[in-house]
Amino acid sequence: MIGDEIRAARARVNLSREALAAKSGISAKTIQRLENGERPADVTQMQALCEVFGVEITDLLGRAIARTTEE
């Protein structure tokens, strides 16, 4: 699930939801919903998150797809 990858990437860069919100322009509540799988991320949100994490969108999506197929 992409939410798991967002949470893991946030942990890798050692940011709280509030700090990620400030850097990405996405509210902390929305980040929480994305991480919990309560709503899908749109392309603009994914791009903003990837810029903060220093990764490509395909990196996050690829990990999420790999994790889903392993389960």
Short mmCIF file of N, CA and C in Angstrom, two decimals:
data_model
loop_
_atom_site.label_atom_id
_atom_site.label_comp_id
_atom_site.label_asym_id
_atom_site.label_seq_id
_atom_site.Cartn_x
_atom_site.Cartn_y
_atom_site.Cartn_z
N MET A 1 0.84 -1.17 0.00
CA MET A 1 0.00 0.00 0.00
C MET A 1 0.89 1.24 0.00
N ILE A 2 0.52 2.24 -0.76
CA ILE A 2 1.33 3.45 -0.90
C ILE A 2 1.47 4.18 0.44
N GLY A 3 0.45 4.10 1.27
CA GLY A 3 0.52 4.74 2.59
C GLY A 3 1.68 4.22 3.43
N ASP A 4 1.91 2.91 3.35
CA ASP A 4 3.05 2.33 4.07
C ASP A 4 4.37 2.89 3.56
N GLU A 5 4.46 3.10 2.27
CA GLU A 5 5.69 3.63 1.67
C GLU A 5 5.89 5.09 2.04
N ILE A 6 4.81 5.85 2.09
CA ILE A 6 4.91 7.25 2.51
C ILE A 6 5.39 7.31 3.96
N ARG A 7 4.82 6.48 4.81
CA ARG A 7 5.21 6.44 6.23
C ARG A 7 6.68 6.04 6.37
N ALA A 8 7.10 5.03 5.61
CA ALA A 8 8.49 4.56 5.68
C ALA A 8 9.45 5.63 5.17
N ALA A 9 9.08 6.31 4.10
CA ALA A 9 9.94 7.37 3.56
C ALA A 9 10.03 8.53 4.54
N ARG A 10 8.93 8.85 5.19
CA ARG A 10 8.94 9.91 6.20
C ARG A 10 9.87 9.55 7.35
N ALA A 11 9.83 8.28 7.75
CA ALA A 11 10.72 7.82 8.82
C ALA A 11 12.18 7.88 8.38
N ARG A 12 12.46 7.52 7.11
CA ARG A 12 13.84 7.54 6.61
C ARG A 12 14.45 8.94 6.65
N VAL A 13 13.61 9.95 6.40
CA VAL A 13 14.13 11.32 6.43
C VAL A 13 13.90 11.98 7.78
N ASN A 14 13.40 11.19 8.73
CA ASN A 14 13.24 11.61 10.12
C ASN A 14 12.40 12.88 10.26
N LEU A 15 11.19 12.83 9.68
CA LEU A 15 10.27 13.97 9.78
C LEU A 15 8.97 13.54 10.46
N SER A 16 8.47 14.40 11.30
CA SER A 16 7.13 14.19 11.85
C SER A 16 6.12 14.52 10.75
N ARG A 17 4.87 14.17 10.97
CA ARG A 17 3.84 14.55 10.00
C ARG A 17 3.76 16.07 9.87
N GLU A 18 3.89 16.76 10.98
CA GLU A 18 3.80 18.21 10.95
C GLU A 18 4.96 18.82 10.16
N ALA A 19 6.16 18.29 10.34
CA ALA A 19 7.32 18.79 9.60
C ALA A 19 7.18 18.48 8.12
N LEU A 20 6.69 17.29 7.79
CA LEU A 20 6.47 16.94 6.39
C LEU A 20 5.41 17.84 5.79
N ALA A 21 4.38 18.15 6.55
CA ALA A 21 3.33 19.05 6.08
C ALA A 21 3.91 20.42 5.74
N ALA A 22 4.75 20.93 6.61
CA ALA A 22 5.35 22.24 6.38
C ALA A 22 6.24 22.25 5.14
N LYS A 23 6.97 21.18 4.91
CA LYS A 23 7.88 21.11 3.76
C LYS A 23 7.16 20.82 2.44
N SER A 24 6.04 20.07 2.51
CA SER A 24 5.37 19.64 1.29
C SER A 24 4.18 20.51 0.90
N GLY A 25 3.64 21.25 1.86
CA GLY A 25 2.43 22.03 1.57
C GLY A 25 1.16 21.21 1.66
N ILE A 26 1.27 19.99 2.16
CA ILE A 26 0.12 19.11 2.35
C ILE A 26 -0.18 19.10 3.84
N SER A 27 -1.45 19.21 4.21
CA SER A 27 -1.77 19.28 5.63
C SER A 27 -1.38 17.98 6.35
N ALA A 28 -1.07 18.11 7.64
CA ALA A 28 -0.71 16.94 8.44
C ALA A 28 -1.86 15.94 8.48
N LYS A 29 -3.10 16.42 8.52
CA LYS A 29 -4.27 15.53 8.53
C LYS A 29 -4.36 14.73 7.23
N THR A 30 -4.07 15.39 6.11
CA THR A 30 -4.08 14.69 4.82
C THR A 30 -2.97 13.65 4.77
N ILE A 31 -1.80 13.99 5.27
CA ILE A 31 -0.70 13.03 5.31
C ILE A 31 -1.10 11.82 6.15
N GLN A 32 -1.73 12.07 7.28
CA GLN A 32 -2.21 10.97 8.12
C GLN A 32 -3.18 10.08 7.34
N ARG A 33 -4.11 10.69 6.63
CA ARG A 33 -5.09 9.92 5.84
C ARG A 33 -4.41 9.14 4.72
N LEU A 34 -3.41 9.73 4.09
CA LEU A 34 -2.68 9.03 3.03
C LEU A 34 -1.96 7.82 3.62
N GLU A 35 -1.27 8.02 4.74
CA GLU A 35 -0.53 6.93 5.36
C GLU A 35 -1.44 5.81 5.84
N ASN A 36 -2.63 6.15 6.30
CA ASN A 36 -3.57 5.15 6.80
C ASN A 36 -4.41 4.52 5.70
N GLY A 37 -4.22 4.96 4.45
CA GLY A 37 -4.98 4.40 3.34
C GLY A 37 -6.42 4.85 3.30
N GLU A 38 -6.72 5.95 3.97
CA GLU A 38 -8.08 6.47 4.01
C GLU A 38 -8.43 7.28 2.78
N ARG A 39 -7.42 7.71 2.04
CA ARG A 39 -7.64 8.42 0.79
C ARG A 39 -6.43 8.21 -0.10
N PRO A 40 -6.65 8.21 -1.41
CA PRO A 40 -5.51 8.06 -2.33
C PRO A 40 -4.79 9.39 -2.52
N ALA A 41 -3.51 9.30 -2.79
CA ALA A 41 -2.72 10.50 -3.09
C ALA A 41 -2.91 10.86 -4.55
N ASP A 42 -3.07 12.14 -4.82
CA ASP A 42 -3.13 12.54 -6.22
C ASP A 42 -1.70 12.81 -6.72
N VAL A 43 -1.56 13.05 -7.98
CA VAL A 43 -0.24 13.20 -8.58
C VAL A 43 0.50 14.40 -8.00
N THR A 44 -0.21 15.49 -7.76
CA THR A 44 0.42 16.69 -7.20
C THR A 44 0.96 16.41 -5.81
N GLN A 45 0.20 15.70 -5.00
CA GLN A 45 0.64 15.34 -3.65
C GLN A 45 1.85 14.40 -3.71
N MET A 46 1.79 13.42 -4.58
CA MET A 46 2.90 12.49 -4.72
C MET A 46 4.16 13.22 -5.13
N GLN A 47 4.03 14.14 -6.05
CA GLN A 47 5.19 14.90 -6.52
C GLN A 47 5.78 15.71 -5.36
N ALA A 48 4.94 16.38 -4.59
CA ALA A 48 5.42 17.18 -3.46
C ALA A 48 6.12 16.30 -2.43
N LEU A 49 5.55 15.16 -2.12
CA LEU A 49 6.16 14.24 -1.15
C LEU A 49 7.50 13.73 -1.66
N CYS A 50 7.55 13.35 -2.92
CA CYS A 50 8.80 12.83 -3.49
C CYS A 50 9.90 13.88 -3.50
N GLU A 51 9.55 15.13 -3.71
CA GLU A 51 10.55 16.19 -3.66
C GLU A 51 11.15 16.28 -2.26
N VAL A 52 10.31 16.20 -1.24
CA VAL A 52 10.80 16.26 0.14
C VAL A 52 11.65 15.03 0.45
N PHE A 53 11.21 13.85 -0.01
CA PHE A 53 11.93 12.60 0.28
C PHE A 53 13.17 12.43 -0.58
N GLY A 54 13.27 13.18 -1.68
CA GLY A 54 14.41 13.05 -2.58
C GLY A 54 14.38 11.77 -3.40
N VAL A 55 13.16 11.34 -3.77
CA VAL A 55 13.00 10.13 -4.57
C VAL A 55 12.08 10.44 -5.75
N GLU A 56 12.04 9.52 -6.70
CA GLU A 56 11.13 9.61 -7.83
C GLU A 56 9.80 8.95 -7.46
N ILE A 57 8.74 9.38 -8.12
CA ILE A 57 7.43 8.78 -7.87
C ILE A 57 7.47 7.27 -8.10
N THR A 58 8.19 6.87 -9.13
CA THR A 58 8.27 5.44 -9.43
C THR A 58 8.93 4.65 -8.31
N ASP A 59 9.81 5.29 -7.53
CA ASP A 59 10.42 4.61 -6.40
C ASP A 59 9.37 4.25 -5.36
N LEU A 60 8.54 5.22 -4.98
CA LEU A 60 7.49 4.94 -4.00
C LEU A 60 6.47 3.94 -4.53
N LEU A 61 6.04 4.14 -5.77
CA LEU A 61 5.04 3.23 -6.35
C LEU A 61 5.60 1.83 -6.53
N GLY A 62 6.85 1.75 -6.95
CA GLY A 62 7.48 0.44 -7.15
C GLY A 62 7.58 -0.35 -5.87
N ARG A 63 7.94 0.31 -4.79
CA ARG A 63 8.03 -0.36 -3.49
C ARG A 63 6.64 -0.80 -3.03
N ALA A 64 5.65 0.05 -3.25
CA ALA A 64 4.29 -0.29 -2.84
C ALA A 64 3.77 -1.49 -3.62
N ILE A 65 4.05 -1.53 -4.92
CA ILE A 65 3.61 -2.65 -5.74
C ILE A 65 4.33 -3.92 -5.32
N ALA A 66 5.64 -3.83 -5.08
CA ALA A 66 6.41 -5.00 -4.66
C ALA A 66 5.89 -5.53 -3.33
N ARG A 67 5.59 -4.64 -2.41
CA ARG A 67 5.09 -5.06 -1.11
C ARG A 67 3.73 -5.75 -1.24
N THR A 68 2.87 -5.21 -2.12
CA THR A 68 1.55 -5.79 -2.32
C THR A 68 1.64 -7.19 -2.92
N THR A 69 2.55 -7.38 -3.87
CA THR A 69 2.66 -8.71 -4.50
C THR A 69 3.31 -9.73 -3.57
N GLU A 70 4.11 -9.26 -2.61
CA GLU A 70 4.72 -10.17 -1.64
C GLU A 70 3.72 -10.69 -0.64
N GLU A 71 2.69 -9.89 -0.36
CA GLU A 71 1.70 -10.27 0.64
C GLU A 71 0.76 -11.22 0.02
#
